[in-house]
mmCIF file with all atom_site columns, C-alpha atoms in Angstrom:
data_model
loop_
_atom_site.group_PDB
_atom_site.id
_atom_site.type_symbol
_atom_site.label_atom_id
_atom_site.label_alt_id
_atom_site.label_comp_id
_atom_site.label_asym_id
_atom_site.label_entity_id
_atom_site.label_seq_id
_atom_site.pdbx_PDB_ins_code
_atom_site.Cartn_x
_atom_site.Cartn_y
_atom_site.Cartn_z
_atom_site.occupancy
_atom_site.B_iso_or_equiv
_atom_site.pdbx_formal_charge
_atom_site.auth_seq_id
_atom_site.auth_comp_id
_atom_site.auth_asym_id
_atom_site.auth_atom_id
_atom_site.pdbx_PDB_model_num
ATOM 1   C CA . MET A 1 1   ? 43.598 -2.638  0.899   1.00 0.00 ? 1   MET A CA 1
ATOM 2   C CA . THR A 1 2   ? 41.058 -3.643  -1.745  1.00 0.00 ? 2   THR A CA 1
ATOM 3   C CA . ARG A 1 3   ? 39.636 -7.155  -1.542  1.00 0.00 ? 3   ARG A CA 1
ATOM 4   C CA . ARG A 1 4   ? 37.457 -9.212  -3.868  1.00 0.00 ? 4   ARG A CA 1
ATOM 5   C CA . LEU A 1 5   ? 34.119 -10.276 -2.430  1.00 0.00 ? 5   LEU A CA 1
ATOM 6   C CA . ARG A 1 6   ? 32.193 -13.481 -3.025  1.00 0.00 ? 6   ARG A CA 1
ATOM 7   C CA . PRO A 1 7   ? 29.966 -13.122 -6.106  1.00 0.00 ? 7   PRO A CA 1
ATOM 8   C CA . VAL A 1 8   ? 26.284 -13.466 -5.232  1.00 0.00 ? 8   VAL A CA 1
ATOM 9   C CA . GLY A 1 9   ? 23.098 -13.478 -7.301  1.00 0.00 ? 9   GLY A CA 1
ATOM 10  C CA . LEU A 1 10  ? 19.889 -11.497 -6.929  1.00 0.00 ? 10  LEU A CA 1
ATOM 11  C CA . GLY A 1 11  ? 18.494 -14.091 -4.507  1.00 0.00 ? 11  GLY A CA 1
ATOM 12  C CA . PHE A 1 12  ? 21.022 -12.840 -1.945  1.00 0.00 ? 12  PHE A CA 1
ATOM 13  C CA . ALA A 1 13  ? 18.705 -9.861  -1.337  1.00 0.00 ? 13  ALA A CA 1
ATOM 14  C CA . GLU A 1 14  ? 16.271 -12.326 0.265   1.00 0.00 ? 14  GLU A CA 1
ATOM 15  C CA . ASP A 1 15  ? 18.555 -14.882 1.915   1.00 0.00 ? 15  ASP A CA 1
ATOM 16  C CA . ALA A 1 16  ? 21.654 -12.959 3.045   1.00 0.00 ? 16  ALA A CA 1
ATOM 17  C CA . PRO A 1 17  ? 22.724 -13.527 6.673   1.00 0.00 ? 17  PRO A CA 1
ATOM 18  C CA . THR A 1 18  ? 22.210 -9.809  7.326   1.00 0.00 ? 18  THR A CA 1
ATOM 19  C CA . ARG A 1 19  ? 19.433 -7.904  5.575   1.00 0.00 ? 19  ARG A CA 1
ATOM 20  C CA . LEU A 1 20  ? 18.592 -4.294  6.350   1.00 0.00 ? 20  LEU A CA 1
ATOM 21  C CA . VAL A 1 21  ? 15.402 -3.181  4.628   1.00 0.00 ? 21  VAL A CA 1
ATOM 22  C CA . PHE A 1 22  ? 14.224 0.415   4.502   1.00 0.00 ? 22  PHE A CA 1
ATOM 23  C CA . THR A 1 23  ? 11.201 1.953   2.784   1.00 0.00 ? 23  THR A CA 1
ATOM 24  C CA . ALA A 1 24  ? 10.275 5.511   1.889   1.00 0.00 ? 24  ALA A CA 1
ATOM 25  C CA . ARG A 1 25  ? 7.732  7.302   -0.246  1.00 0.00 ? 25  ARG A CA 1
ATOM 26  C CA . ALA A 1 26  ? 8.546  9.725   -3.017  1.00 0.00 ? 26  ALA A CA 1
ATOM 27  C CA . SER A 1 27  ? 6.004  11.886  -4.802  1.00 0.00 ? 27  SER A CA 1
ATOM 28  C CA . ALA A 1 28  ? 7.841  11.337  -8.117  1.00 0.00 ? 28  ALA A CA 1
ATOM 29  C CA . ALA A 1 29  ? 6.708  8.528   -10.419 1.00 0.00 ? 29  ALA A CA 1
ATOM 30  C CA . PRO A 1 30  ? 8.664  5.227   -10.473 1.00 0.00 ? 30  PRO A CA 1
ATOM 31  C CA . ASP A 1 31  ? 10.113 5.974   -13.935 1.00 0.00 ? 31  ASP A CA 1
ATOM 32  C CA . ALA A 1 32  ? 11.618 9.258   -12.718 1.00 0.00 ? 32  ALA A CA 1
ATOM 33  C CA . VAL A 1 33  ? 13.087 7.658   -9.594  1.00 0.00 ? 33  VAL A CA 1
ATOM 34  C CA . TYR A 1 34  ? 14.497 4.801   -11.675 1.00 0.00 ? 34  TYR A CA 1
ATOM 35  C CA . ARG A 1 35  ? 16.182 7.220   -14.103 1.00 0.00 ? 35  ARG A CA 1
ATOM 36  C CA . ALA A 1 36  ? 17.913 8.967   -11.184 1.00 0.00 ? 36  ALA A CA 1
ATOM 37  C CA . LEU A 1 37  ? 19.090 5.624   -9.767  1.00 0.00 ? 37  LEU A CA 1
ATOM 38  C CA . ALA A 1 38  ? 20.137 3.748   -12.885 1.00 0.00 ? 38  ALA A CA 1
ATOM 39  C CA . GLU A 1 39  ? 20.572 6.163   -15.780 1.00 0.00 ? 39  GLU A CA 1
ATOM 40  C CA . GLU A 1 40  ? 21.947 9.247   -14.015 1.00 0.00 ? 40  GLU A CA 1
ATOM 41  C CA . VAL A 1 41  ? 24.557 7.432   -11.917 1.00 0.00 ? 41  VAL A CA 1
ATOM 42  C CA . THR A 1 42  ? 26.949 10.405  -11.840 1.00 0.00 ? 42  THR A CA 1
ATOM 43  C CA . GLY A 1 43  ? 24.206 12.445  -10.147 1.00 0.00 ? 43  GLY A CA 1
ATOM 44  C CA . TRP A 1 44  ? 24.118 10.306  -6.980  1.00 0.00 ? 44  TRP A CA 1
ATOM 45  C CA . PRO A 1 45  ? 26.397 12.651  -4.962  1.00 0.00 ? 45  PRO A CA 1
ATOM 46  C CA . SER A 1 46  ? 23.887 15.474  -5.508  1.00 0.00 ? 46  SER A CA 1
ATOM 47  C CA . TRP A 1 47  ? 21.149 13.658  -3.572  1.00 0.00 ? 47  TRP A CA 1
ATOM 48  C CA . PHE A 1 48  ? 22.776 10.818  -1.563  1.00 0.00 ? 48  PHE A CA 1
ATOM 49  C CA . ARG A 1 49  ? 24.990 12.692  0.865   1.00 0.00 ? 49  ARG A CA 1
ATOM 50  C CA . ALA A 1 50  ? 27.228 9.736   1.789   1.00 0.00 ? 50  ALA A CA 1
ATOM 51  C CA . VAL A 1 51  ? 28.239 9.277   -1.873  1.00 0.00 ? 51  VAL A CA 1
ATOM 52  C CA . THR A 1 52  ? 31.183 11.401  -3.006  1.00 0.00 ? 52  THR A CA 1
ATOM 53  C CA . LEU A 1 53  ? 31.634 9.842   -6.454  1.00 0.00 ? 53  LEU A CA 1
ATOM 54  C CA . ALA A 1 54  ? 29.563 7.530   -8.625  1.00 0.00 ? 54  ALA A CA 1
ATOM 55  C CA . ARG A 1 55  ? 30.208 6.649   -12.231 1.00 0.00 ? 55  ARG A CA 1
ATOM 56  C CA . PRO A 1 56  ? 29.239 3.877   -14.601 1.00 0.00 ? 56  PRO A CA 1
ATOM 57  C CA . THR A 1 57  ? 31.898 1.422   -15.746 1.00 0.00 ? 57  THR A CA 1
ATOM 58  C CA . ARG A 1 58  ? 31.988 -1.339  -18.377 1.00 0.00 ? 58  ARG A CA 1
ATOM 59  C CA . GLY A 1 59  ? 29.483 0.461   -20.587 1.00 0.00 ? 59  GLY A CA 1
ATOM 60  C CA . GLY A 1 60  ? 26.934 0.700   -17.785 1.00 0.00 ? 60  GLY A CA 1
ATOM 61  C CA . GLY A 1 61  ? 27.354 -2.914  -16.630 1.00 0.00 ? 61  GLY A CA 1
ATOM 62  C CA . GLY A 1 62  ? 29.237 -1.789  -13.538 1.00 0.00 ? 62  GLY A CA 1
ATOM 63  C CA . ARG A 1 63  ? 29.726 1.152   -11.209 1.00 0.00 ? 63  ARG A CA 1
ATOM 64  C CA . GLU A 1 64  ? 32.538 2.751   -9.278  1.00 0.00 ? 64  GLU A CA 1
ATOM 65  C CA . VAL A 1 65  ? 31.338 4.329   -6.038  1.00 0.00 ? 65  VAL A CA 1
ATOM 66  C CA . ARG A 1 66  ? 33.166 6.227   -3.310  1.00 0.00 ? 66  ARG A CA 1
ATOM 67  C CA . LEU A 1 67  ? 31.674 7.175   0.027   1.00 0.00 ? 67  LEU A CA 1
ATOM 68  C CA . MET A 1 68  ? 32.617 9.644   2.728   1.00 0.00 ? 68  MET A CA 1
ATOM 69  C CA . GLY A 1 69  ? 35.450 8.319   4.838   1.00 0.00 ? 69  GLY A CA 1
ATOM 70  C CA . GLY A 1 70  ? 37.326 6.827   1.888   1.00 0.00 ? 70  GLY A CA 1
ATOM 71  C CA . VAL A 1 71  ? 35.164 3.733   1.313   1.00 0.00 ? 71  VAL A CA 1
ATOM 72  C CA . ARG A 1 72  ? 35.440 2.452   -2.269  1.00 0.00 ? 72  ARG A CA 1
ATOM 73  C CA . PHE A 1 73  ? 33.323 -0.039  -4.226  1.00 0.00 ? 73  PHE A CA 1
ATOM 74  C CA . GLN A 1 74  ? 33.638 -1.656  -7.646  1.00 0.00 ? 74  GLN A CA 1
ATOM 75  C CA . GLU A 1 75  ? 30.221 -3.061  -8.507  1.00 0.00 ? 75  GLU A CA 1
ATOM 76  C CA . THR A 1 76  ? 28.358 -5.136  -11.068 1.00 0.00 ? 76  THR A CA 1
ATOM 77  C CA . VAL A 1 77  ? 24.829 -4.095  -12.013 1.00 0.00 ? 77  VAL A CA 1
ATOM 78  C CA . MET A 1 78  ? 22.677 -7.198  -11.452 1.00 0.00 ? 78  MET A CA 1
ATOM 79  C CA . ALA A 1 79  ? 19.244 -5.841  -12.431 1.00 0.00 ? 79  ALA A CA 1
ATOM 80  C CA . ALA A 1 80  ? 18.158 -2.750  -14.320 1.00 0.00 ? 80  ALA A CA 1
ATOM 81  C CA . ASP A 1 81  ? 14.402 -3.099  -14.832 1.00 0.00 ? 81  ASP A CA 1
ATOM 82  C CA . PRO A 1 82  ? 13.066 0.341   -15.856 1.00 0.00 ? 82  PRO A CA 1
ATOM 83  C CA . GLY A 1 83  ? 10.618 1.764   -13.339 1.00 0.00 ? 83  GLY A CA 1
ATOM 84  C CA . LEU A 1 84  ? 10.793 -1.387  -11.184 1.00 0.00 ? 84  LEU A CA 1
ATOM 85  C CA . ARG A 1 85  ? 14.176 -2.424  -9.860  1.00 0.00 ? 85  ARG A CA 1
ATOM 86  C CA . TYR A 1 86  ? 17.844 -1.495  -9.737  1.00 0.00 ? 86  TYR A CA 1
ATOM 87  C CA . ALA A 1 87  ? 20.324 -3.828  -8.041  1.00 0.00 ? 87  ALA A CA 1
ATOM 88  C CA . TYR A 1 88  ? 24.095 -4.083  -7.867  1.00 0.00 ? 88  TYR A CA 1
ATOM 89  C CA . ARG A 1 89  ? 26.637 -6.399  -6.281  1.00 0.00 ? 89  ARG A CA 1
ATOM 90  C CA . VAL A 1 90  ? 29.916 -5.211  -4.762  1.00 0.00 ? 90  VAL A CA 1
ATOM 91  C CA . ASP A 1 91  ? 32.839 -7.065  -6.348  1.00 0.00 ? 91  ASP A CA 1
ATOM 92  C CA . GLU A 1 92  ? 35.741 -5.216  -4.702  1.00 0.00 ? 92  GLU A CA 1
ATOM 93  C CA . THR A 1 93  ? 35.938 -2.954  -1.663  1.00 0.00 ? 93  THR A CA 1
ATOM 94  C CA . ASN A 1 94  ? 38.301 -1.651  0.977   1.00 0.00 ? 94  ASN A CA 1
ATOM 95  C CA . VAL A 1 95  ? 35.721 -2.245  3.763   1.00 0.00 ? 95  VAL A CA 1
ATOM 96  C CA . PRO A 1 96  ? 37.182 -4.756  6.239   1.00 0.00 ? 96  PRO A CA 1
ATOM 97  C CA . GLY A 1 97  ? 35.297 -7.912  7.155   1.00 0.00 ? 97  GLY A CA 1
ATOM 98  C CA . VAL A 1 98  ? 32.609 -7.939  4.468   1.00 0.00 ? 98  VAL A CA 1
ATOM 99  C CA . ARG A 1 99  ? 32.476 -11.142 2.397   1.00 0.00 ? 99  ARG A CA 1
ATOM 100 C CA . ALA A 1 100 ? 29.484 -10.385 0.144   1.00 0.00 ? 100 ALA A CA 1
ATOM 101 C CA . LEU A 1 101 ? 27.292 -7.337  -0.433  1.00 0.00 ? 101 LEU A CA 1
ATOM 102 C CA . LEU A 1 102 ? 24.299 -6.632  -2.660  1.00 0.00 ? 102 LEU A CA 1
ATOM 103 C CA . GLU A 1 103 ? 21.950 -3.654  -2.710  1.00 0.00 ? 103 GLU A CA 1
ATOM 104 C CA . GLU A 1 104 ? 18.516 -3.713  -4.307  1.00 0.00 ? 104 GLU A CA 1
ATOM 105 C CA . TRP A 1 105 ? 16.151 -0.791  -4.919  1.00 0.00 ? 105 TRP A CA 1
ATOM 106 C CA . LEU A 1 106 ? 12.543 -1.845  -5.618  1.00 0.00 ? 106 LEU A CA 1
ATOM 107 C CA . LEU A 1 107 ? 10.114 0.759   -6.923  1.00 0.00 ? 107 LEU A CA 1
ATOM 108 C CA . THR A 1 108 ? 6.348  0.337   -6.802  1.00 0.00 ? 108 THR A CA 1
ATOM 109 C CA . PRO A 1 109 ? 3.602  2.834   -7.652  1.00 0.00 ? 109 PRO A CA 1
ATOM 110 C CA . ALA A 1 110 ? 2.048  4.382   -4.563  1.00 0.00 ? 110 ALA A CA 1
ATOM 111 C CA . ASP A 1 111 ? -0.928 6.714   -4.412  1.00 0.00 ? 111 ASP A CA 1
ATOM 112 C CA . HIS A 1 112 ? -0.593 9.531   -1.911  1.00 0.00 ? 112 HIS A CA 1
ATOM 113 C CA . SER A 1 113 ? -4.023 9.119   -0.416  1.00 0.00 ? 113 SER A CA 1
ATOM 114 C CA . PRO A 1 114 ? -5.196 11.185  2.561   1.00 0.00 ? 114 PRO A CA 1
ATOM 115 C CA . GLY A 1 115 ? -3.273 10.181  5.661   1.00 0.00 ? 115 GLY A CA 1
ATOM 116 C CA . THR A 1 116 ? 0.069  9.682   3.908   1.00 0.00 ? 116 THR A CA 1
ATOM 117 C CA . ALA A 1 117 ? 2.846  11.970  2.843   1.00 0.00 ? 117 ALA A CA 1
ATOM 118 C CA . PRO A 1 118 ? 5.823  11.622  0.548   1.00 0.00 ? 118 PRO A CA 1
ATOM 119 C CA . GLY A 1 119 ? 9.128  11.044  2.310   1.00 0.00 ? 119 GLY A CA 1
ATOM 120 C CA . THR A 1 120 ? 7.760  8.963   5.195   1.00 0.00 ? 120 THR A CA 1
ATOM 121 C CA . THR A 1 121 ? 9.704  5.820   6.004   1.00 0.00 ? 121 THR A CA 1
ATOM 122 C CA . THR A 1 122 ? 9.768  2.640   7.988   1.00 0.00 ? 122 THR A CA 1
ATOM 123 C CA . THR A 1 123 ? 13.026 0.928   8.891   1.00 0.00 ? 123 THR A CA 1
ATOM 124 C CA . THR A 1 124 ? 11.915 -1.826  11.239  1.00 0.00 ? 124 THR A CA 1
ATOM 125 C CA . GLY A 1 125 ? 9.617  -4.800  11.101  1.00 0.00 ? 125 GLY A CA 1
ATOM 126 C CA . THR A 1 126 ? 8.550  -6.691  8.010   1.00 0.00 ? 126 THR A CA 1
ATOM 127 C CA . PRO A 1 127 ? 8.986  -4.635  4.852   1.00 0.00 ? 127 PRO A CA 1
ATOM 128 C CA . PRO A 1 128 ? 5.853  -4.074  2.805   1.00 0.00 ? 128 PRO A CA 1
ATOM 129 C CA . ALA A 1 129 ? 5.432  -6.398  -0.128  1.00 0.00 ? 129 ALA A CA 1
ATOM 130 C CA . PRO A 1 130 ? 5.948  -4.836  -3.549  1.00 0.00 ? 130 PRO A CA 1
ATOM 131 C CA . GLY A 1 131 ? 2.776  -3.011  -4.512  1.00 0.00 ? 131 GLY A CA 1
ATOM 132 C CA . THR A 1 132 ? 1.691  -2.589  -0.887  1.00 0.00 ? 132 THR A CA 1
ATOM 133 C CA . ALA A 1 133 ? 1.390  0.867   0.639   1.00 0.00 ? 133 ALA A CA 1
ATOM 134 C CA . THR A 1 134 ? 1.626  1.752   4.310   1.00 0.00 ? 134 THR A CA 1
ATOM 135 C CA . THR A 1 135 ? 0.196  4.784   6.057   1.00 0.00 ? 135 THR A CA 1
ATOM 136 C CA . THR A 1 136 ? 1.751  6.849   8.815   1.00 0.00 ? 136 THR A CA 1
ATOM 137 C CA . GLY A 1 137 ? -1.024 9.139   9.932   1.00 0.00 ? 137 GLY A CA 1
ATOM 138 C CA . THR A 1 138 ? 0.879  12.198  8.664   1.00 0.00 ? 138 THR A CA 1
ATOM 139 C CA . PRO A 1 139 ? -1.363 14.571  6.718   1.00 0.00 ? 139 PRO A CA 1
ATOM 140 C CA . ALA A 1 140 ? -0.775 14.600  2.993   1.00 0.00 ? 140 ALA A CA 1
ATOM 141 C CA . ALA A 1 141 ? 1.253  17.470  1.612   1.00 0.00 ? 141 ALA A CA 1
ATOM 142 C CA . PRO A 1 142 ? -0.898 20.098  -0.114  1.00 0.00 ? 142 PRO A CA 1
ATOM 143 C CA . GLY A 1 143 ? -1.739 19.086  -3.642  1.00 0.00 ? 143 GLY A CA 1
ATOM 144 C CA . THR A 1 144 ? -0.481 15.490  -3.346  1.00 0.00 ? 144 THR A CA 1
ATOM 145 C CA . ALA A 1 145 ? -3.697 13.625  -2.541  1.00 0.00 ? 145 ALA A CA 1
ATOM 146 C CA . GLY A 1 146 ? -4.364 11.127  -5.312  1.00 0.00 ? 146 GLY A CA 1
ATOM 147 C CA . THR A 1 147 ? -1.060 11.944  -7.051  1.00 0.00 ? 147 THR A CA 1
ATOM 148 C CA . PRO A 1 148 ? 0.857  8.862   -8.180  1.00 0.00 ? 148 PRO A CA 1
ATOM 149 C CA . GLY A 1 149 ? 4.192  8.449   -6.449  1.00 0.00 ? 149 GLY A CA 1
ATOM 150 C CA . THR A 1 150 ? 6.683  5.735   -5.601  1.00 0.00 ? 150 THR A CA 1
ATOM 151 C CA . LEU A 1 151 ? 7.237  3.415   -2.687  1.00 0.00 ? 151 LEU A CA 1
ATOM 152 C CA . VAL A 1 152 ? 11.018 2.942   -2.600  1.00 0.00 ? 152 VAL A CA 1
ATOM 153 C CA . ARG A 1 153 ? 12.333 -0.177  -0.866  1.00 0.00 ? 153 ARG A CA 1
ATOM 154 C CA . TRP A 1 154 ? 16.103 -0.429  -0.348  1.00 0.00 ? 154 TRP A CA 1
ATOM 155 C CA . THR A 1 155 ? 17.563 -3.756  0.739   1.00 0.00 ? 155 THR A CA 1
ATOM 156 C CA . PHE A 1 156 ? 21.144 -3.817  1.985   1.00 0.00 ? 156 PHE A CA 1
ATOM 157 C CA . ALA A 1 157 ? 22.150 -7.509  2.017   1.00 0.00 ? 157 ALA A CA 1
ATOM 158 C CA . ALA A 1 158 ? 25.533 -8.558  3.395   1.00 0.00 ? 158 ALA A CA 1
ATOM 159 C CA . ASP A 1 159 ? 27.625 -11.397 4.764   1.00 0.00 ? 159 ASP A CA 1
ATOM 160 C CA . GLY A 1 160 ? 30.705 -11.342 6.931   1.00 0.00 ? 160 GLY A CA 1
ATOM 161 C CA . PRO A 1 161 ? 32.015 -12.708 10.218  1.00 0.00 ? 161 PRO A CA 1
ATOM 162 C CA . PRO A 1 162 ? 29.893 -12.279 13.386  1.00 0.00 ? 162 PRO A CA 1
ATOM 163 C CA . ALA A 1 163 ? 31.655 -9.042  14.386  1.00 0.00 ? 163 ALA A CA 1
ATOM 164 C CA . PHE A 1 164 ? 30.923 -7.500  10.972  1.00 0.00 ? 164 PHE A CA 1
ATOM 165 C CA . ARG A 1 165 ? 27.258 -8.543  11.079  1.00 0.00 ? 165 ARG A CA 1
ATOM 166 C CA . LEU A 1 166 ? 26.906 -7.115  14.592  1.00 0.00 ? 166 LEU A CA 1
ATOM 167 C CA . ALA A 1 167 ? 28.509 -3.827  13.534  1.00 0.00 ? 167 ALA A CA 1
ATOM 168 C CA . LEU A 1 168 ? 26.234 -3.612  10.480  1.00 0.00 ? 168 LEU A CA 1
ATOM 169 C CA . THR A 1 169 ? 23.142 -4.225  12.589  1.00 0.00 ? 169 THR A CA 1
ATOM 170 C CA . ALA A 1 170 ? 24.293 -1.493  14.997  1.00 0.00 ? 170 ALA A CA 1
ATOM 171 C CA . ALA A 1 171 ? 24.698 0.855   12.026  1.00 0.00 ? 171 ALA A CA 1
ATOM 172 C CA . ARG A 1 172 ? 21.042 0.349   11.020  1.00 0.00 ? 172 ARG A CA 1
ATOM 173 C CA . PRO A 1 173 ? 19.752 3.655   12.467  1.00 0.00 ? 173 PRO A CA 1
ATOM 174 C CA . GLY A 1 174 ? 22.462 5.624   10.656  1.00 0.00 ? 174 GLY A CA 1
ATOM 175 C CA . LEU A 1 175 ? 21.847 3.826   7.366   1.00 0.00 ? 175 LEU A CA 1
ATOM 176 C CA . GLY A 1 176 ? 18.120 4.412   7.751   1.00 0.00 ? 176 GLY A CA 1
ATOM 177 C CA . HIS A 1 177 ? 18.652 8.117   8.370   1.00 0.00 ? 177 HIS A CA 1
ATOM 178 C CA . SER A 1 178 ? 20.981 8.368   5.369   1.00 0.00 ? 178 SER A CA 1
ATOM 179 C CA . PHE A 1 179 ? 18.407 6.590   3.172   1.00 0.00 ? 179 PHE A CA 1
ATOM 180 C CA . ARG A 1 180 ? 15.476 8.754   4.352   1.00 0.00 ? 180 ARG A CA 1
ATOM 181 C CA . THR A 1 181 ? 17.452 11.934  3.756   1.00 0.00 ? 181 THR A CA 1
ATOM 182 C CA . ALA A 1 182 ? 18.565 10.721  0.308   1.00 0.00 ? 182 ALA A CA 1
ATOM 183 C CA . VAL A 1 183 ? 14.997 9.910   -0.805  1.00 0.00 ? 183 VAL A CA 1
ATOM 184 C CA . ARG A 1 184 ? 13.700 13.286  0.437   1.00 0.00 ? 184 ARG A CA 1
ATOM 185 C CA . THR A 1 185 ? 16.521 15.120  -1.331  1.00 0.00 ? 185 THR A CA 1
ATOM 186 C CA . LEU A 1 186 ? 16.046 13.143  -4.545  1.00 0.00 ? 186 LEU A CA 1
ATOM 187 C CA . ASP A 1 187 ? 12.291 13.737  -4.465  1.00 0.00 ? 187 ASP A CA 1
ATOM 188 C CA . ALA A 1 188 ? 12.798 17.500  -4.030  1.00 0.00 ? 188 ALA A CA 1
ATOM 189 C CA . ARG A 1 189 ? 15.257 17.544  -6.969  1.00 0.00 ? 189 ARG A CA 1
ATOM 190 C CA . LEU A 1 190 ? 12.849 15.621  -9.183  1.00 0.00 ? 190 LEU A CA 1
ATOM 191 C CA . ALA A 1 191 ? 9.959  17.924  -8.205  1.00 0.00 ? 191 ALA A CA 1
ATOM 192 C CA . ALA A 1 192 ? 12.074 21.004  -9.016  1.00 0.00 ? 192 ALA A CA 1
ATOM 193 C CA . ARG A 1 193 ? 12.995 19.485  -12.378 1.00 0.00 ? 193 ARG A CA 1
ATOM 194 C CA . THR A 1 194 ? 9.299  18.907  -13.177 1.00 0.00 ? 194 THR A CA 1
ATOM 195 C CA . ARG A 1 195 ? 8.389  22.491  -12.227 1.00 0.00 ? 195 ARG A CA 1
ATOM 196 C CA . GLY A 1 196 ? 11.309 23.910  -14.247 1.00 0.00 ? 196 GLY A CA 1
#
């Protein structure tokens, strides 16, 4: 059964009762990552494995998204700032328990200096501030040192009853894995497009 969720604004990404924040590096530039997120919506299933269908609605002001397992979302795009941010609010879903849901993708330039590699992530602790890079100690991929890339920060902000919030928190490792895999896959697709 599809239910309408409580409408929330962009501030919900910072003050939601449950916030899951994940970060990853991509070797592609922020503009390229943004285009894949916001302008090539129908391409999401090709790089975000959990997504089985994604299409713009209302002339690009909304999205229809379907996930594995039959989950459906009708969304409103809340922010589409080229090269910087893409955010959307879920208006209707068949997910039980959720009262409000907003996802925000922040993109900041990141240099791949020695000691870092594209595709590395952090899913716990305080997320880096926009414009801040973190290092992991992983050697840089050949040919990437000094190459501009993108630090991708995905915030999954939600509200629901205590049982829903507990279940969402328990799902954090799976969501983090899905996000890391999606960013790696997207980055490889963007790199192949640049080479081709």
